[in-house]
Short mmCIF file of N, CA and C in Angstrom, two decimals:
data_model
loop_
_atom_site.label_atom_id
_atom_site.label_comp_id
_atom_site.label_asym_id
_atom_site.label_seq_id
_atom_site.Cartn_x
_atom_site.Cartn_y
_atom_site.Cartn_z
N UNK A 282 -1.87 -19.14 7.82
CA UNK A 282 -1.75 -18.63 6.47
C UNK A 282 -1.95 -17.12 6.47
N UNK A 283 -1.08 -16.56 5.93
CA UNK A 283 -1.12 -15.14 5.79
C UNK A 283 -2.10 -14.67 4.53
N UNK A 284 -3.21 -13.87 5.16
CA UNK A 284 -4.17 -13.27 4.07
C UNK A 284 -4.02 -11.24 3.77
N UNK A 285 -4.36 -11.31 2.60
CA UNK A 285 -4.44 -9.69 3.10
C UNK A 285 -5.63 -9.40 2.07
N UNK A 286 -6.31 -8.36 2.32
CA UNK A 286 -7.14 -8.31 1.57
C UNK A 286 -7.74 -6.77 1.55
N UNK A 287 -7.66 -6.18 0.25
CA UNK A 287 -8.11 -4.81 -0.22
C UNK A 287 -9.65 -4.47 -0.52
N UNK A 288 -9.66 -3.25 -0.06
CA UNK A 288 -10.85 -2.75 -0.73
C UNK A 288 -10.96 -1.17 -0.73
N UNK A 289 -12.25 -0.60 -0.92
CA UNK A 289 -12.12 0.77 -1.06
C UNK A 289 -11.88 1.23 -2.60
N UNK A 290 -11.50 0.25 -3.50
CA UNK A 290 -11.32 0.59 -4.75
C UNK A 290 -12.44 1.17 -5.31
N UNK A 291 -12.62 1.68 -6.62
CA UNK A 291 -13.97 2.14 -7.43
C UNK A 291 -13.13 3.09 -8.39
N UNK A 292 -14.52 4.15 -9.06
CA UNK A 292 -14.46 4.44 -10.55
C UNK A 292 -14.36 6.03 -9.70
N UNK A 293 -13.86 7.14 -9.78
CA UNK A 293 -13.60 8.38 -9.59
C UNK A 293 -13.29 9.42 -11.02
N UNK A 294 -13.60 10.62 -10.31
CA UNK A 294 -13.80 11.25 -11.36
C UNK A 294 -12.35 12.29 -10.62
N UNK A 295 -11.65 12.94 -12.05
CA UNK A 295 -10.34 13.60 -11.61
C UNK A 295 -10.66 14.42 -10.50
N UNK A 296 -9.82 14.49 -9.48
CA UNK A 296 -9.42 15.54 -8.52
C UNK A 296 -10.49 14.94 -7.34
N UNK A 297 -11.35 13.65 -7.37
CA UNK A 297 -11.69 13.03 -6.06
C UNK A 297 -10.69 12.56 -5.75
N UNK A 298 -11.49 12.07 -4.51
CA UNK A 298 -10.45 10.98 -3.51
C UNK A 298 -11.55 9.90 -3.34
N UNK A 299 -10.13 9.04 -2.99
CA UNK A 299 -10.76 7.20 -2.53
C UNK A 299 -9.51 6.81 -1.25
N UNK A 300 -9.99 5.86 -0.26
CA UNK A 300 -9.39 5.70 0.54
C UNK A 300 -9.78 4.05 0.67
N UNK A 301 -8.34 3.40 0.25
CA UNK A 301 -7.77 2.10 -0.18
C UNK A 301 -7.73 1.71 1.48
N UNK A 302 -8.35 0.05 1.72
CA UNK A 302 -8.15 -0.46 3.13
C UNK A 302 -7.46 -1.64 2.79
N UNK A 303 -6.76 -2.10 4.03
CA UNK A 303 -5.83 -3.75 3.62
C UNK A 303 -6.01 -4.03 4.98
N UNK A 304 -6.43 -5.41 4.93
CA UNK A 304 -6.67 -5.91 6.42
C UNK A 304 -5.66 -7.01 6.06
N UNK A 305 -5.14 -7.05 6.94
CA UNK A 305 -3.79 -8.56 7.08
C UNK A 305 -4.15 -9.26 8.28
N UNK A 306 -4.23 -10.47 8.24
CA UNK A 306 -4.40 -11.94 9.07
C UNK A 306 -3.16 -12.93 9.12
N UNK A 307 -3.28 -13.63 9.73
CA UNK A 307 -2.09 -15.21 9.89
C UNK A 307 -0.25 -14.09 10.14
N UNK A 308 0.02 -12.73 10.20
CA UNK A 308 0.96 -12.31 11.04
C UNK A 308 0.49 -11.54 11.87
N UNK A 309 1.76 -11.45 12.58
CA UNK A 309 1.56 -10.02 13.51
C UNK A 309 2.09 -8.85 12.99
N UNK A 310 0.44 -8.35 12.87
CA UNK A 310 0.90 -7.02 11.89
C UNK A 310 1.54 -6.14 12.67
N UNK A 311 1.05 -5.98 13.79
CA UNK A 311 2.10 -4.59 14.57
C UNK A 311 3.44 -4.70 14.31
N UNK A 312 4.11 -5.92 13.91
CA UNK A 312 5.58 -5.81 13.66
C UNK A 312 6.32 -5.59 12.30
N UNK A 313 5.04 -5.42 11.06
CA UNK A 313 5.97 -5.69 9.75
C UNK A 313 5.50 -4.40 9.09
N UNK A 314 6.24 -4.14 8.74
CA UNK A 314 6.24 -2.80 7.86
C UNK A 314 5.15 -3.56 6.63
N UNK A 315 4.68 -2.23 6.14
CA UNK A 315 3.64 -2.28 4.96
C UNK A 315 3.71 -1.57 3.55
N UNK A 316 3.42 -1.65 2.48
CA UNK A 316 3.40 -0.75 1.80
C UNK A 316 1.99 -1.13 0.29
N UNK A 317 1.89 -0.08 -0.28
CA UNK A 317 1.12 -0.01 -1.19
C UNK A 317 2.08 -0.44 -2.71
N UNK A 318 1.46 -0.90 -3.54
CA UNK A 318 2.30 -0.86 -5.07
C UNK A 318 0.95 -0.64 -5.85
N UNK A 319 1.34 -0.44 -7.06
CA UNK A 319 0.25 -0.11 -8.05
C UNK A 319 0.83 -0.59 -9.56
N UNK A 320 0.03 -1.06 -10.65
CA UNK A 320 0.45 -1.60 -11.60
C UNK A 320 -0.97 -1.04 -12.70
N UNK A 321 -0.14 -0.45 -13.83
CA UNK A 321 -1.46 0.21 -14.84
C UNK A 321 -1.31 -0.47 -15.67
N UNK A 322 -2.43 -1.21 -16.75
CA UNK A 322 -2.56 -1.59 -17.82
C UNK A 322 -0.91 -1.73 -18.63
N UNK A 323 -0.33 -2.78 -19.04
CA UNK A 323 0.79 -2.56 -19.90
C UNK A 323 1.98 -1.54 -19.43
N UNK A 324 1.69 -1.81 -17.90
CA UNK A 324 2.76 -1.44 -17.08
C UNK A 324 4.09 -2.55 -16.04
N UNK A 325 4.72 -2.05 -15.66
CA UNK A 325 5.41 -2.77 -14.11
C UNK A 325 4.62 -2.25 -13.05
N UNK A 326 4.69 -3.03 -12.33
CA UNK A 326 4.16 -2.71 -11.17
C UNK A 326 5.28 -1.60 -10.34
N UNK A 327 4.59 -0.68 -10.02
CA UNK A 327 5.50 0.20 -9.21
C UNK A 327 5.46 0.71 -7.45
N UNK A 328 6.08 0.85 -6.92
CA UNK A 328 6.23 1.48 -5.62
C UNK A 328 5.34 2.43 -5.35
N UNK A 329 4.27 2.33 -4.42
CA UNK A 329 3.44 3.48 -4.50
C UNK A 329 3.51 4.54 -2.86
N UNK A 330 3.50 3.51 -1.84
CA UNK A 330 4.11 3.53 -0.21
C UNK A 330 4.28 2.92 0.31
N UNK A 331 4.90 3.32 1.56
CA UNK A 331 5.67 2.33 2.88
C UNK A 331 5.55 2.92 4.12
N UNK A 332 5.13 2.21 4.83
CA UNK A 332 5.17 2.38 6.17
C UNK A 332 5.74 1.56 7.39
N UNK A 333 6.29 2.32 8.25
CA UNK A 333 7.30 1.33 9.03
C UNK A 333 6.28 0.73 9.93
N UNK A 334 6.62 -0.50 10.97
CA UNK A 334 5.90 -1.05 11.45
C UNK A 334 4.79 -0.25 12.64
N UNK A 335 5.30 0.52 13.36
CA UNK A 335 5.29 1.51 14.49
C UNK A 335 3.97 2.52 13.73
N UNK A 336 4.36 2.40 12.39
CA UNK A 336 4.02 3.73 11.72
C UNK A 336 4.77 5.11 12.26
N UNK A 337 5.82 4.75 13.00
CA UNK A 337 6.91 6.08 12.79
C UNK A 337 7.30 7.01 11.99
N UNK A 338 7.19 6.33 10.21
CA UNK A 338 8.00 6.55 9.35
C UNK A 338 7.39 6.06 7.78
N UNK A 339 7.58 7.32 7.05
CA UNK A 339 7.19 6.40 5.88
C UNK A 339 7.47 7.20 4.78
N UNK A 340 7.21 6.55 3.40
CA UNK A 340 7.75 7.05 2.64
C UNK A 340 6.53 7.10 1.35
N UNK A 341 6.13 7.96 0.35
CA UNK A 341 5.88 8.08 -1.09
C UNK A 341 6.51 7.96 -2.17
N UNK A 342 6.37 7.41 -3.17
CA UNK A 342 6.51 7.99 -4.41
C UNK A 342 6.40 9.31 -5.20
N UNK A 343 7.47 9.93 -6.09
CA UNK A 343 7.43 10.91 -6.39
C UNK A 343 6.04 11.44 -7.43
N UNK A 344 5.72 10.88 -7.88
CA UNK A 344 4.07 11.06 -8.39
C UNK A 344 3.05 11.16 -7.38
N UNK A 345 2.97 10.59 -6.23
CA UNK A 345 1.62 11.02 -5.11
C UNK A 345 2.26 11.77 -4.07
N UNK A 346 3.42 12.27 -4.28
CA UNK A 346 3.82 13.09 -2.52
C UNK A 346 2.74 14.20 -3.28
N UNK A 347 2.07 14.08 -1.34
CA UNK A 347 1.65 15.40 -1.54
C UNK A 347 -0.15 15.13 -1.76
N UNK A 348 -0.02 14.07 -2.35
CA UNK A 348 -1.73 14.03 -2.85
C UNK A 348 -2.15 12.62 -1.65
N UNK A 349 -1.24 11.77 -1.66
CA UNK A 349 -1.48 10.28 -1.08
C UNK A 349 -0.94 9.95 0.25
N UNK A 350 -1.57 9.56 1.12
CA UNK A 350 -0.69 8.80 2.41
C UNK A 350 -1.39 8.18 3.03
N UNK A 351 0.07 7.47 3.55
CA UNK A 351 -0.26 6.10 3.99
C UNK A 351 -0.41 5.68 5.57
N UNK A 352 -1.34 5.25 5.75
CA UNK A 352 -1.38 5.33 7.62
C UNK A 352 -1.40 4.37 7.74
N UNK A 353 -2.07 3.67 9.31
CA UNK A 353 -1.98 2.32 9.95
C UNK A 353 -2.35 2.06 10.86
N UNK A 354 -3.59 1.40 11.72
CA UNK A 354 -4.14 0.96 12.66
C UNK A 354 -3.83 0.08 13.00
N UNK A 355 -2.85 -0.50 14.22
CA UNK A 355 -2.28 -1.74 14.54
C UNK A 355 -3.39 -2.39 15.45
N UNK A 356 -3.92 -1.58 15.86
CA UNK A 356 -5.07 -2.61 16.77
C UNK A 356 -6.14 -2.79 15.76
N UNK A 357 -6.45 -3.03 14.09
CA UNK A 357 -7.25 -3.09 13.63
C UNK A 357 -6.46 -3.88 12.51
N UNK A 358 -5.29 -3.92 12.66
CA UNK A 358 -4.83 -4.93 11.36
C UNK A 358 -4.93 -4.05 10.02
N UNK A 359 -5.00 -3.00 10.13
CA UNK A 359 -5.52 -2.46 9.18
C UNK A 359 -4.57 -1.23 8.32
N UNK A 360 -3.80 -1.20 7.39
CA UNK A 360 -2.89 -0.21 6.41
C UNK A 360 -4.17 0.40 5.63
N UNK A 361 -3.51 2.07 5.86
CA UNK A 361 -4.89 2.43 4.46
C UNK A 361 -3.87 3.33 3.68
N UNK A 362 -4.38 3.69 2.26
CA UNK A 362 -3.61 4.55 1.62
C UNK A 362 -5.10 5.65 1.13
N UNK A 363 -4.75 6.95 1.88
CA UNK A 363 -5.64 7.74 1.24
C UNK A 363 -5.28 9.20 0.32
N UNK A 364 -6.11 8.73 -0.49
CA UNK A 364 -5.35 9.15 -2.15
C UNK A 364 -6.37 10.48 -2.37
N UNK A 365 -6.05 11.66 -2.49
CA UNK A 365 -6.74 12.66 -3.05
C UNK A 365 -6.36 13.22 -4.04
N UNK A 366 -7.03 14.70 -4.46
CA UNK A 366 -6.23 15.26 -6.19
C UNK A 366 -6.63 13.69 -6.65
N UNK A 367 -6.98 13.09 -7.52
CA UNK A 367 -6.50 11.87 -8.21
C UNK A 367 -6.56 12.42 -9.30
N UNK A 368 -5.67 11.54 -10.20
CA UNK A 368 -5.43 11.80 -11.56
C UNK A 368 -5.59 10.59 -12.32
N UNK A 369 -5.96 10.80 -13.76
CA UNK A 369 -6.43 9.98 -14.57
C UNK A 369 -4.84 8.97 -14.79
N UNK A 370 -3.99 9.82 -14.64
CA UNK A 370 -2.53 8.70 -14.82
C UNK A 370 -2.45 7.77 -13.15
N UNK A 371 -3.19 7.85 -11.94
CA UNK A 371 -3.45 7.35 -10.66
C UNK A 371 -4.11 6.04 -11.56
N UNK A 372 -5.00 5.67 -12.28
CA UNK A 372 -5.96 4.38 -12.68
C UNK A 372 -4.57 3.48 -13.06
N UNK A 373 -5.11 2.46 -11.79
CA UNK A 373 -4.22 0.88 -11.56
C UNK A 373 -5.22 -0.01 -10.54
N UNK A 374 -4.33 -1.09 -10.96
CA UNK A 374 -4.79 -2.18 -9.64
C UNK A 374 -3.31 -1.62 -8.74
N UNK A 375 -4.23 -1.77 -7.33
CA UNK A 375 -3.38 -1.29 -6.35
C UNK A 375 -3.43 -2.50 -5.51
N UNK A 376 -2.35 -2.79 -4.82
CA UNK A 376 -1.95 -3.94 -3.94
C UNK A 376 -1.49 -3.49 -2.97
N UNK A 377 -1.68 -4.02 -1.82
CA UNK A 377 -1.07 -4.00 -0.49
C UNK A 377 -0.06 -5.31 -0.12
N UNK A 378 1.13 -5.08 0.32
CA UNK A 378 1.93 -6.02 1.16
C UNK A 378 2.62 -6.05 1.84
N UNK A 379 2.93 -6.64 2.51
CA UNK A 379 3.44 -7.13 4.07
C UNK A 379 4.70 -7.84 3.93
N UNK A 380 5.70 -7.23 5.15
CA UNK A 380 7.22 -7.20 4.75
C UNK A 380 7.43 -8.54 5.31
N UNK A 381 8.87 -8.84 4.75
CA UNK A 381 9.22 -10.27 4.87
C UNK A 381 9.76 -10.16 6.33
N UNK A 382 10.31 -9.29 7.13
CA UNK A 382 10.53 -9.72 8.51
C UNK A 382 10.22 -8.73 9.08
N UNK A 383 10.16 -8.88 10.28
CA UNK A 383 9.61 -7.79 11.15
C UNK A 383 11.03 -6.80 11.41
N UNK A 384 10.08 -5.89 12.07
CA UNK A 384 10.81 -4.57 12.56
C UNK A 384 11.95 -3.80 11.52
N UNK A 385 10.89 -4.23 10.23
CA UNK A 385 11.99 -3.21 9.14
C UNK A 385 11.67 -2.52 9.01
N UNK A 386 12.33 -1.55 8.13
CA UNK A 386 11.65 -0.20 7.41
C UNK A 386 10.94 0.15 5.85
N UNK A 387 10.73 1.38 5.80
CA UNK A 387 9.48 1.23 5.14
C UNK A 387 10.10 1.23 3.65
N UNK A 388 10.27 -0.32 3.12
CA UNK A 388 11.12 -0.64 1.93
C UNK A 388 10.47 -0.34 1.16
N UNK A 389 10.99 0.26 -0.02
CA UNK A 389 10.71 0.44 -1.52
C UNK A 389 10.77 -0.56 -2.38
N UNK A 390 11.27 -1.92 -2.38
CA UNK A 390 11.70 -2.54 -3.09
C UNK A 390 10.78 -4.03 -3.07
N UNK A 391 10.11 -4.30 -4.00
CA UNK A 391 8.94 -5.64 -4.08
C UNK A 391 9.78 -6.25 -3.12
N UNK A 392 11.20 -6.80 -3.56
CA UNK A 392 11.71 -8.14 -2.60
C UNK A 392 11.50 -8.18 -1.42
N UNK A 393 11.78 -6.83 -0.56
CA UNK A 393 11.43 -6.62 0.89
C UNK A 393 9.76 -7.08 1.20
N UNK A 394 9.23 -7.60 0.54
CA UNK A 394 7.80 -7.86 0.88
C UNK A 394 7.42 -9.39 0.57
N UNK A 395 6.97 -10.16 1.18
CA UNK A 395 6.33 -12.01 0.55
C UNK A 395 5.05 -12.21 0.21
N UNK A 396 4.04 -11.32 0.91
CA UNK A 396 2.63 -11.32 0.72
C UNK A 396 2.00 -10.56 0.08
N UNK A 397 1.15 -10.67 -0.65
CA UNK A 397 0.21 -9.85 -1.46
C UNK A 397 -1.05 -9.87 -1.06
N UNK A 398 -1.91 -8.95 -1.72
CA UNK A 398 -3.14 -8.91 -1.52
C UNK A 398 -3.48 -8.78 -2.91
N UNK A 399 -5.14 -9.77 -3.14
CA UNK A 399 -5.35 -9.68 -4.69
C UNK A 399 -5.42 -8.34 -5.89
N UNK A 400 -5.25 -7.27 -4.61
CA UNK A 400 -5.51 -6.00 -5.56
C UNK A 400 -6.77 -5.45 -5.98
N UNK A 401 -7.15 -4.07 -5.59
CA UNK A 401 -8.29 -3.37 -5.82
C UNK A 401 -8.11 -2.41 -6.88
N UNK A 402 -8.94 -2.45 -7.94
CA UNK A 402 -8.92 -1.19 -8.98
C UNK A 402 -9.19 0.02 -8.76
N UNK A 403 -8.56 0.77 -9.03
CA UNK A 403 -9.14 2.03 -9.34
C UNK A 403 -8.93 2.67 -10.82
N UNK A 404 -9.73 3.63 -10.31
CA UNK A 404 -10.32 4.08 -12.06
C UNK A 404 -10.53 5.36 -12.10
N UNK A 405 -9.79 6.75 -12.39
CA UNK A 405 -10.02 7.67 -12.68
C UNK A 405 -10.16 8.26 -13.85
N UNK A 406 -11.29 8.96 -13.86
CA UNK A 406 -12.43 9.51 -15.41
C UNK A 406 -11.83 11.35 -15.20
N UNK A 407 -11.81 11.56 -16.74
CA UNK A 407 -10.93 12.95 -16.80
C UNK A 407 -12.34 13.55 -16.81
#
């Protein structure tokens, strides 16, 4: 069974940083690309990053280039997204997930992904 599971979330005050962890179990993570999404109150959930499996390659969203990125420890199972500058429009539950087949790239698109993780809050105070 494929698990993934977040943390690192909490309450920040504008212009800290927090650094989001996702540990994934039941695949082999060295082979599946990863990415972050984020969803605010009376929102869609949106694209936040991606990373290719290798961690070769990856991609942001046009709201965190620049403030956010996304790395990857394959001998630790472990995707992190570390988020600085934060901004009070940054407060979401943030999710991590894991691509539907291996050796893809670092998709933008929910479908490219099957697994979730329950999602960690964050919370930025102006």
């Amino acid at each position: 069974q494929v698990q993934l599971v977040e943390s690192g979330g909490g309450l920040v005050q504008a212009g800290g940083s927090l650094r989001l962890s996702c540990v994934v179990s039941g695949r082999r993570f060295s082979r599946y690309a990863m990415a972050w999404f984020r969803q605010a109150p009376g929102k869609e959930r949106e694209f936040v990053a991606a990373i290719t499996w290798s961690g070769g390659r990856s991609q942001h969203a046009e709201p965190v280039k620049g403030r956010f990125l996304i790395s990857r420890d394959n001998a630790k199972n472990t995707v992190y997204l570390q988020m600085n500058s934060l901004k009070p429009e940054d407060t979401a539950v943030y999710f991590c997930a894991v691509a539907r087949e291996p050796w893809g790239l670092d998709y933008v698109r929910e479908i490219e992904y099957d697994y979730w993780g329950q999602g960690t809050q964050v919370t930025v105070s102006s």
